[in-house]
């Protein structure tokens, strides 16, 4: 006894049912994968470090921001007031890229050799220049050359600023190689910050290596807390 051939309509219906079942299975698998991927990425951050770049914004800023974004890094940009005033669009680009903006004085002088009024001028003019450029009102201050004293700290505090030096010096200002800069980042531990510079070509080239090095140790780029001066999870 022969079998009755299925009608073209029933054949098409069966095929659509198979395709729908496969699509539902794929959607379920994709949803499950996405749901489990997010917690694993969060769990990978066992600590936070502060990447800091001094002396911008400059002609190198755009390339630096591109490199940081491509490698999933955020940083604190300690801008000089004179450059913020001259390049407001770059300050806005820093903010748009998810960076935090700090005060690095107006003209980068040796503050400890200045009067209190001169120190105040350097800090207050930079606060205003960054705010005018769209960078908000900084809460962090890095004295040029890391030179400070009680007067510098007092003036900074009067402007609502927390002084931030650094834990690791990349030595990029001193001609350190790209490899040496990556190795310097390798010395960072949870909560610490590293000194780098906006204008250094070797630092720009080191960004991918820094990102890989931090990830291998479960460290993520964080913000610097104005309360503690330590790197913490971005707020």
PDB file of C-alpha atoms in Angstrom:
ATOM      1  CA  UNK A   1       0.000   0.000   0.000  1.00  0.00           C
ATOM      2  CA  UNK A   2       1.623   3.255  -1.106  1.00  0.00           C
ATOM      3  CA  UNK A   3       1.899   6.460   0.865  1.00  0.00           C
ATOM      4  CA  UNK A   4      -0.083   9.519  -0.057  1.00  0.00           C
ATOM      5  CA  UNK A   5       2.204  12.407  -1.114  1.00  0.00           C
ATOM      6  CA  UNK A   6       1.905  15.537   1.055  1.00  0.00           C
ATOM      7  CA  UNK A   7       0.341  18.603  -0.507  1.00  0.00           C
ATOM      8  CA  UNK A   8       2.670  21.519  -1.361  1.00  0.00           C
ATOM      9  CA  UNK A   9       0.942  23.596   1.340  1.00  0.00           C
ATOM     10  CA  UNK A  10       1.570  21.003   4.069  1.00  0.00           C
ATOM     11  CA  UNK A  11       5.190  20.633   2.945  1.00  0.00           C
ATOM     12  CA  UNK A  12       5.768  24.367   3.173  1.00  0.00           C
ATOM     13  CA  UNK A  13       4.087  24.475   6.598  1.00  0.00           C
ATOM     14  CA  UNK A  14       6.344  21.724   7.901  1.00  0.00           C
ATOM     15  CA  UNK A  15       9.425  23.526   6.607  1.00  0.00           C
ATOM     16  CA  UNK A  16       8.372  26.787   8.266  1.00  0.00           C
ATOM     17  CA  UNK A  17       7.818  24.957  11.552  1.00  0.00           C
ATOM     18  CA  UNK A  18      11.365  23.554  11.437  1.00  0.00           C
ATOM     19  CA  UNK A  19      12.830  26.980  10.667  1.00  0.00           C
ATOM     20  CA  UNK A  20      10.866  28.624  13.490  1.00  0.00           C
ATOM     21  CA  UNK A  21      12.033  25.984  15.949  1.00  0.00           C
ATOM     22  CA  UNK A  22      15.662  26.515  14.894  1.00  0.00           C
ATOM     23  CA  UNK A  23      15.335  30.282  15.182  1.00  0.00           C
ATOM     24  CA  UNK A  24      13.867  30.014  18.672  1.00  0.00           C
ATOM     25  CA  UNK A  25      16.718  27.757  19.746  1.00  0.00           C
ATOM     26  CA  UNK A  26      19.271  30.213  18.353  1.00  0.00           C
ATOM     27  CA  UNK A  27      17.600  33.133  20.121  1.00  0.00           C
ATOM     28  CA  UNK A  28      17.584  31.238  23.407  1.00  0.00           C
ATOM     29  CA  UNK A  29      21.272  30.390  23.065  1.00  0.00           C
ATOM     30  CA  UNK A  30      22.159  33.970  22.181  1.00  0.00           C
ATOM     31  CA  UNK A  31      20.176  35.359  25.115  1.00  0.00           C
ATOM     32  CA  UNK A  32      21.800  32.872  27.483  1.00  0.00           C
ATOM     33  CA  UNK A  33      25.268  33.747  26.209  1.00  0.00           C
ATOM     34  CA  UNK A  34      24.664  37.495  26.573  1.00  0.00           C
ATOM     35  CA  UNK A  35      23.254  37.049  30.056  1.00  0.00           C
ATOM     36  CA  UNK A  36      26.316  35.111  31.210  1.00  0.00           C
ATOM     37  CA  UNK A  37      28.870  37.290  29.382  1.00  0.00           C
ATOM     38  CA  UNK A  38      28.114  40.504  31.235  1.00  0.00           C
ATOM     39  CA  UNK A  39      28.733  39.175  34.773  1.00  0.00           C
ATOM     40  CA  UNK A  40      31.984  37.532  33.647  1.00  0.00           C
ATOM     41  CA  UNK A  41      33.292  40.856  32.314  1.00  0.00           C
ATOM     42  CA  UNK A  42      32.385  42.583  35.575  1.00  0.00           C
ATOM     43  CA  UNK A  43      33.976  39.806  37.613  1.00  0.00           C
ATOM     44  CA  UNK A  44      37.227  40.284  35.655  1.00  0.00           C
ATOM     45  CA  UNK A  45      37.845  43.618  37.464  1.00  0.00           C
ATOM     46  CA  UNK A  46      39.522  42.553  40.689  1.00  0.00           C
ATOM     47  CA  UNK A  47      40.987  46.037  41.192  1.00  0.00           C
ATOM     48  CA  UNK A  48      41.242  49.506  39.692  1.00  0.00           C
ATOM     49  CA  UNK A  49      44.167  51.719  38.724  1.00  0.00           C
ATOM     50  CA  UNK A  50      44.385  55.352  37.674  1.00  0.00           C
ATOM     51  CA  UNK A  51      45.863  56.125  34.269  1.00  0.00           C
ATOM     52  CA  UNK A  52      46.818  59.808  34.196  1.00  0.00           C
ATOM     53  CA  UNK A  53      48.078  61.996  31.357  1.00  0.00           C
ATOM     54  CA  UNK A  54      49.594  65.424  32.041  1.00  0.00           C
ATOM     55  CA  UNK A  55      50.153  68.548  29.939  1.00  0.00           C
ATOM     56  CA  UNK A  56      47.254  68.404  27.472  1.00  0.00           C
ATOM     57  CA  UNK A  57      45.325  69.132  25.523  1.00  0.00           C
ATOM     58  CA  UNK A  58      47.684  69.184  22.563  1.00  0.00           C
ATOM     59  CA  UNK A  59      48.081  68.110  18.972  1.00  0.00           C
ATOM     60  CA  UNK A  60      48.506  64.564  20.268  1.00  0.00           C
ATOM     61  CA  UNK A  61      45.242  64.471  22.226  1.00  0.00           C
ATOM     62  CA  UNK A  62      42.992  63.179  19.443  1.00  0.00           C
ATOM     63  CA  UNK A  63      45.255  60.208  18.718  1.00  0.00           C
ATOM     64  CA  UNK A  64      45.576  59.438  22.421  1.00  0.00           C
ATOM     65  CA  UNK A  65      41.815  59.482  22.926  1.00  0.00           C
ATOM     66  CA  UNK A  66      41.330  57.197  19.917  1.00  0.00           C
ATOM     67  CA  UNK A  67      43.862  54.714  21.308  1.00  0.00           C
ATOM     68  CA  UNK A  68      42.280  54.741  24.761  1.00  0.00           C
ATOM     69  CA  UNK A  69      38.796  54.156  23.342  1.00  0.00           C
ATOM     70  CA  UNK A  70      39.944  51.355  21.025  1.00  0.00           C
ATOM     71  CA  UNK A  71      41.462  49.569  24.006  1.00  0.00           C
ATOM     72  CA  UNK A  72      38.573  50.140  26.401  1.00  0.00           C
ATOM     73  CA  UNK A  73      40.479  52.425  28.747  1.00  0.00           C
ATOM     74  CA  UNK A  74      39.476  55.585  30.587  1.00  0.00           C
ATOM     75  CA  UNK A  75      41.908  58.030  32.153  1.00  0.00           C
ATOM     76  CA  UNK A  76      42.294  61.277  34.044  1.00  0.00           C
ATOM     77  CA  UNK A  77      43.646  64.108  31.905  1.00  0.00           C
ATOM     78  CA  UNK A  78      45.519  66.707  33.960  1.00  0.00           C
ATOM     79  CA  UNK A  79      45.214  69.700  31.640  1.00  0.00           C
ATOM     80  CA  UNK A  80      47.184  72.916  31.666  1.00  0.00           C
ATOM     81  CA  UNK A  81      44.891  75.931  31.770  1.00  0.00           C
ATOM     82  CA  UNK A  82      46.668  77.738  28.934  1.00  0.00           C
ATOM     83  CA  UNK A  83      46.132  74.780  26.605  1.00  0.00           C
ATOM     84  CA  UNK A  84      42.522  74.259  27.677  1.00  0.00           C
ATOM     85  CA  UNK A  85      41.819  77.913  26.895  1.00  0.00           C
ATOM     86  CA  UNK A  86      43.493  77.608  23.487  1.00  0.00           C
ATOM     87  CA  UNK A  87      41.890  74.258  22.559  1.00  0.00           C
ATOM     88  CA  UNK A  88      38.392  74.075  24.043  1.00  0.00           C
ATOM     89  CA  UNK A  89      37.213  71.570  21.429  1.00  0.00           C
ATOM     90  CA  UNK A  90      39.861  69.111  22.620  1.00  0.00           C
ATOM     91  CA  UNK A  91      38.682  69.462  26.212  1.00  0.00           C
ATOM     92  CA  UNK A  92      35.171  68.629  25.044  1.00  0.00           C
ATOM     93  CA  UNK A  93      36.583  65.670  23.097  1.00  0.00           C
ATOM     94  CA  UNK A  94      38.197  64.383  26.283  1.00  0.00           C
ATOM     95  CA  UNK A  95      34.873  64.536  28.086  1.00  0.00           C
ATOM     96  CA  UNK A  96      33.017  62.913  25.159  1.00  0.00           C
ATOM     97  CA  UNK A  97      35.538  60.064  25.198  1.00  0.00           C
ATOM     98  CA  UNK A  98      34.681  59.357  28.842  1.00  0.00           C
ATOM     99  CA  UNK A  99      37.799  60.842  30.403  1.00  0.00           C
ATOM    100  CA  UNK A 100      37.998  62.776  33.662  1.00  0.00           C
ATOM    101  CA  UNK A 101      39.555  66.247  33.681  1.00  0.00           C
ATOM    102  CA  UNK A 102      41.991  67.498  36.319  1.00  0.00           C
ATOM    103  CA  UNK A 103      43.828  70.781  36.995  1.00  0.00           C
ATOM    104  CA  UNK A 104      47.565  70.914  36.212  1.00  0.00           C
ATOM    105  CA  UNK A 105      48.124  74.667  36.730  1.00  0.00           C
ATOM    106  CA  UNK A 106      47.927  77.337  34.052  1.00  0.00           C
ATOM    107  CA  UNK A 107      51.529  77.662  32.841  1.00  0.00           C
ATOM    108  CA  UNK A 108      53.276  74.675  34.510  1.00  0.00           C
ATOM    109  CA  UNK A 109      55.597  76.652  36.826  1.00  0.00           C
ATOM    110  CA  UNK A 110      57.484  75.494  39.913  1.00  0.00           C
ATOM    111  CA  UNK A 111      54.675  76.373  42.311  1.00  0.00           C
ATOM    112  CA  UNK A 112      56.756  76.021  45.462  1.00  0.00           C
ATOM    113  CA  UNK A 113      58.804  79.033  44.352  1.00  0.00           C
ATOM    114  CA  UNK A 114      55.758  81.283  43.929  1.00  0.00           C
ATOM    115  CA  UNK A 115      53.819  83.459  46.354  1.00  0.00           C
ATOM    116  CA  UNK A 116      50.444  82.359  47.634  1.00  0.00           C
ATOM    117  CA  UNK A 117      48.725  84.874  45.342  1.00  0.00           C
ATOM    118  CA  UNK A 118      50.619  83.548  42.315  1.00  0.00           C
ATOM    119  CA  UNK A 119      49.763  79.959  43.212  1.00  0.00           C
ATOM    120  CA  UNK A 120      46.122  80.940  43.552  1.00  0.00           C
ATOM    121  CA  UNK A 121      46.196  82.572  40.125  1.00  0.00           C
ATOM    122  CA  UNK A 122      47.684  79.459  38.497  1.00  0.00           C
ATOM    123  CA  UNK A 123      45.032  77.208  40.010  1.00  0.00           C
ATOM    124  CA  UNK A 124      41.982  79.462  39.756  1.00  0.00           C
ATOM    125  CA  UNK A 125      42.614  80.451  36.132  1.00  0.00           C
ATOM    126  CA  UNK A 126      42.896  76.779  35.197  1.00  0.00           C
ATOM    127  CA  UNK A 127      39.632  75.948  36.945  1.00  0.00           C
ATOM    128  CA  UNK A 128      37.955  78.683  34.939  1.00  0.00           C
ATOM    129  CA  UNK A 129      39.603  77.766  31.622  1.00  0.00           C
ATOM    130  CA  UNK A 130      38.566  74.113  31.897  1.00  0.00           C
ATOM    131  CA  UNK A 131      35.007  75.037  32.911  1.00  0.00           C
ATOM    132  CA  UNK A 132      34.741  77.528  30.038  1.00  0.00           C
ATOM    133  CA  UNK A 133      35.941  74.850  27.614  1.00  0.00           C
ATOM    134  CA  UNK A 134      33.206  72.444  28.677  1.00  0.00           C
ATOM    135  CA  UNK A 135      35.304  70.245  30.941  1.00  0.00           C
ATOM    136  CA  UNK A 136      33.299  70.884  34.089  1.00  0.00           C
ATOM    137  CA  UNK A 137      34.851  71.991  37.382  1.00  0.00           C
ATOM    138  CA  UNK A 138      37.865  69.802  38.225  1.00  0.00           C
ATOM    139  CA  UNK A 139      38.058  68.146  41.619  1.00  0.00           C
ATOM    140  CA  UNK A 140      41.622  66.852  41.214  1.00  0.00           C
ATOM    141  CA  UNK A 141      44.859  68.814  41.085  1.00  0.00           C
ATOM    142  CA  UNK A 142      48.339  67.693  40.101  1.00  0.00           C
ATOM    143  CA  UNK A 143      51.129  70.163  40.858  1.00  0.00           C
ATOM    144  CA  UNK A 144      53.690  70.509  38.053  1.00  0.00           C
ATOM    145  CA  UNK A 145      56.740  68.271  38.556  1.00  0.00           C
ATOM    146  CA  UNK A 146      54.968  66.811  41.589  1.00  0.00           C
ATOM    147  CA  UNK A 147      56.376  69.701  43.628  1.00  0.00           C
ATOM    148  CA  UNK A 148      54.214  70.745  46.549  1.00  0.00           C
ATOM    149  CA  UNK A 149      54.204  72.181  50.045  1.00  0.00           C
ATOM    150  CA  UNK A 150      51.696  73.256  52.678  1.00  0.00           C
ATOM    151  CA  UNK A 151      50.847  76.481  50.815  1.00  0.00           C
ATOM    152  CA  UNK A 152      50.185  74.700  47.515  1.00  0.00           C
ATOM    153  CA  UNK A 153      48.005  72.113  49.248  1.00  0.00           C
ATOM    154  CA  UNK A 154      46.123  74.817  51.132  1.00  0.00           C
ATOM    155  CA  UNK A 155      45.362  76.865  48.013  1.00  0.00           C
ATOM    156  CA  UNK A 156      44.283  73.766  46.106  1.00  0.00           C
ATOM    157  CA  UNK A 157      41.974  72.757  48.942  1.00  0.00           C
ATOM    158  CA  UNK A 158      40.443  76.231  49.000  1.00  0.00           C
ATOM    159  CA  UNK A 159      39.375  75.642  45.394  1.00  0.00           C
ATOM    160  CA  UNK A 160      37.851  72.285  46.294  1.00  0.00           C
ATOM    161  CA  UNK A 161      40.729  70.305  44.799  1.00  0.00           C
ATOM    162  CA  UNK A 162      42.342  67.097  46.019  1.00  0.00           C
ATOM    163  CA  UNK A 163      46.052  66.931  45.275  1.00  0.00           C
ATOM    164  CA  UNK A 164      47.112  63.846  43.299  1.00  0.00           C
ATOM    165  CA  UNK A 165      50.758  62.935  42.802  1.00  0.00           C
ATOM    166  CA  UNK A 166      51.450  59.371  41.501  1.00  0.00           C
ATOM    167  CA  UNK A 167      52.577  55.944  42.650  1.00  0.00           C
ATOM    168  CA  UNK A 168      54.401  54.893  39.476  1.00  0.00           C
ATOM    169  CA  UNK A 169      56.345  57.174  37.133  1.00  0.00           C
ATOM    170  CA  UNK A 170      56.355  55.875  33.552  1.00  0.00           C
ATOM    171  CA  UNK A 171      59.411  58.034  32.788  1.00  0.00           C
ATOM    172  CA  UNK A 172      57.899  58.848  29.395  1.00  0.00           C
ATOM    173  CA  UNK A 173      58.980  62.468  29.933  1.00  0.00           C
ATOM    174  CA  UNK A 174      62.537  61.159  30.197  1.00  0.00           C
ATOM    175  CA  UNK A 175      62.534  59.241  26.909  1.00  0.00           C
ATOM    176  CA  UNK A 176      61.378  55.855  28.226  1.00  0.00           C
ATOM    177  CA  UNK A 177      60.752  53.300  25.483  1.00  0.00           C
ATOM    178  CA  UNK A 178      57.309  51.931  24.695  1.00  0.00           C
ATOM    179  CA  UNK A 179      58.247  48.609  26.308  1.00  0.00           C
ATOM    180  CA  UNK A 180      59.515  50.358  29.444  1.00  0.00           C
ATOM    181  CA  UNK A 181      56.239  52.287  29.743  1.00  0.00           C
ATOM    182  CA  UNK A 182      54.221  49.064  29.495  1.00  0.00           C
ATOM    183  CA  UNK A 183      56.483  47.513  32.133  1.00  0.00           C
ATOM    184  CA  UNK A 184      55.954  50.519  34.401  1.00  0.00           C
ATOM    185  CA  UNK A 185      52.190  49.994  34.171  1.00  0.00           C
ATOM    186  CA  UNK A 186      52.883  46.414  35.191  1.00  0.00           C
ATOM    187  CA  UNK A 187      54.003  47.666  38.606  1.00  0.00           C
ATOM    188  CA  UNK A 188      50.613  49.191  39.373  1.00  0.00           C
ATOM    189  CA  UNK A 189      48.554  47.599  42.118  1.00  0.00           C
ATOM    190  CA  UNK A 190      44.951  48.165  43.129  1.00  0.00           C
ATOM    191  CA  UNK A 191      44.206  51.837  43.863  1.00  0.00           C
ATOM    192  CA  UNK A 192      47.474  53.200  42.482  1.00  0.00           C
ATOM    193  CA  UNK A 193      48.057  55.787  39.739  1.00  0.00           C
ATOM    194  CA  UNK A 194      50.676  56.104  37.011  1.00  0.00           C
ATOM    195  CA  UNK A 195      52.170  59.302  35.580  1.00  0.00           C
ATOM    196  CA  UNK A 196      52.137  59.599  31.793  1.00  0.00           C
ATOM    197  CA  UNK A 197      51.996  62.504  29.354  1.00  0.00           C
ATOM    198  CA  UNK A 198      49.597  63.559  26.624  1.00  0.00           C
ATOM    199  CA  UNK A 199      52.373  64.422  24.147  1.00  0.00           C
ATOM    200  CA  UNK A 200      54.558  61.296  24.329  1.00  0.00           C
ATOM    201  CA  UNK A 201      54.650  59.216  21.122  1.00  0.00           C
ATOM    202  CA  UNK A 202      56.044  56.224  23.013  1.00  0.00           C
ATOM    203  CA  UNK A 203      53.181  56.424  25.502  1.00  0.00           C
ATOM    204  CA  UNK A 204      50.658  56.466  22.662  1.00  0.00           C
ATOM    205  CA  UNK A 205      52.277  53.348  21.219  1.00  0.00           C
ATOM    206  CA  UNK A 206      52.190  51.694  24.659  1.00  0.00           C
ATOM    207  CA  UNK A 207      48.402  51.953  25.108  1.00  0.00           C
ATOM    208  CA  UNK A 208      47.517  48.518  23.626  1.00  0.00           C
ATOM    209  CA  UNK A 209      50.242  46.860  25.702  1.00  0.00           C
ATOM    210  CA  UNK A 210      49.089  48.634  28.859  1.00  0.00           C
ATOM    211  CA  UNK A 211      45.511  47.443  28.251  1.00  0.00           C
ATOM    212  CA  UNK A 212      46.649  43.847  27.726  1.00  0.00           C
ATOM    213  CA  UNK A 213      48.956  43.952  30.730  1.00  0.00           C
ATOM    214  CA  UNK A 214      46.247  45.247  33.073  1.00  0.00           C
ATOM    215  CA  UNK A 215      43.667  42.768  31.791  1.00  0.00           C
ATOM    216  CA  UNK A 216      46.041  39.869  32.381  1.00  0.00           C
ATOM    217  CA  UNK A 217      46.117  40.830  36.059  1.00  0.00           C
ATOM    218  CA  UNK A 218      42.396  41.530  36.397  1.00  0.00           C
ATOM    219  CA  UNK A 219      42.929  45.280  36.775  1.00  0.00           C
ATOM    220  CA  UNK A 220      40.670  47.864  35.155  1.00  0.00           C
ATOM    221  CA  UNK A 221      41.137  51.574  34.499  1.00  0.00           C
ATOM    222  CA  UNK A 222      39.201  53.488  37.137  1.00  0.00           C
ATOM    223  CA  UNK A 223      38.525  57.018  38.304  1.00  0.00           C
ATOM    224  CA  UNK A 224      40.509  58.759  41.028  1.00  0.00           C
ATOM    225  CA  UNK A 225      38.421  59.401  44.109  1.00  0.00           C
ATOM    226  CA  UNK A 226      38.490  63.024  45.316  1.00  0.00           C
ATOM    227  CA  UNK A 227      37.865  61.682  48.818  1.00  0.00           C
ATOM    228  CA  UNK A 228      40.778  59.252  49.033  1.00  0.00           C
ATOM    229  CA  UNK A 229      43.026  60.070  46.077  1.00  0.00           C
ATOM    230  CA  UNK A 230      42.929  56.394  45.155  1.00  0.00           C
ATOM    231  CA  UNK A 231      41.693  54.740  41.970  1.00  0.00           C
ATOM    232  CA  UNK A 232      38.229  53.242  42.336  1.00  0.00           C
ATOM    233  CA  UNK A 233      35.461  51.850  40.135  1.00  0.00           C
ATOM    234  CA  UNK A 234      34.020  54.503  37.796  1.00  0.00           C
ATOM    235  CA  UNK A 235      31.001  56.174  39.355  1.00  0.00           C
TER     236      UNK A 235
END
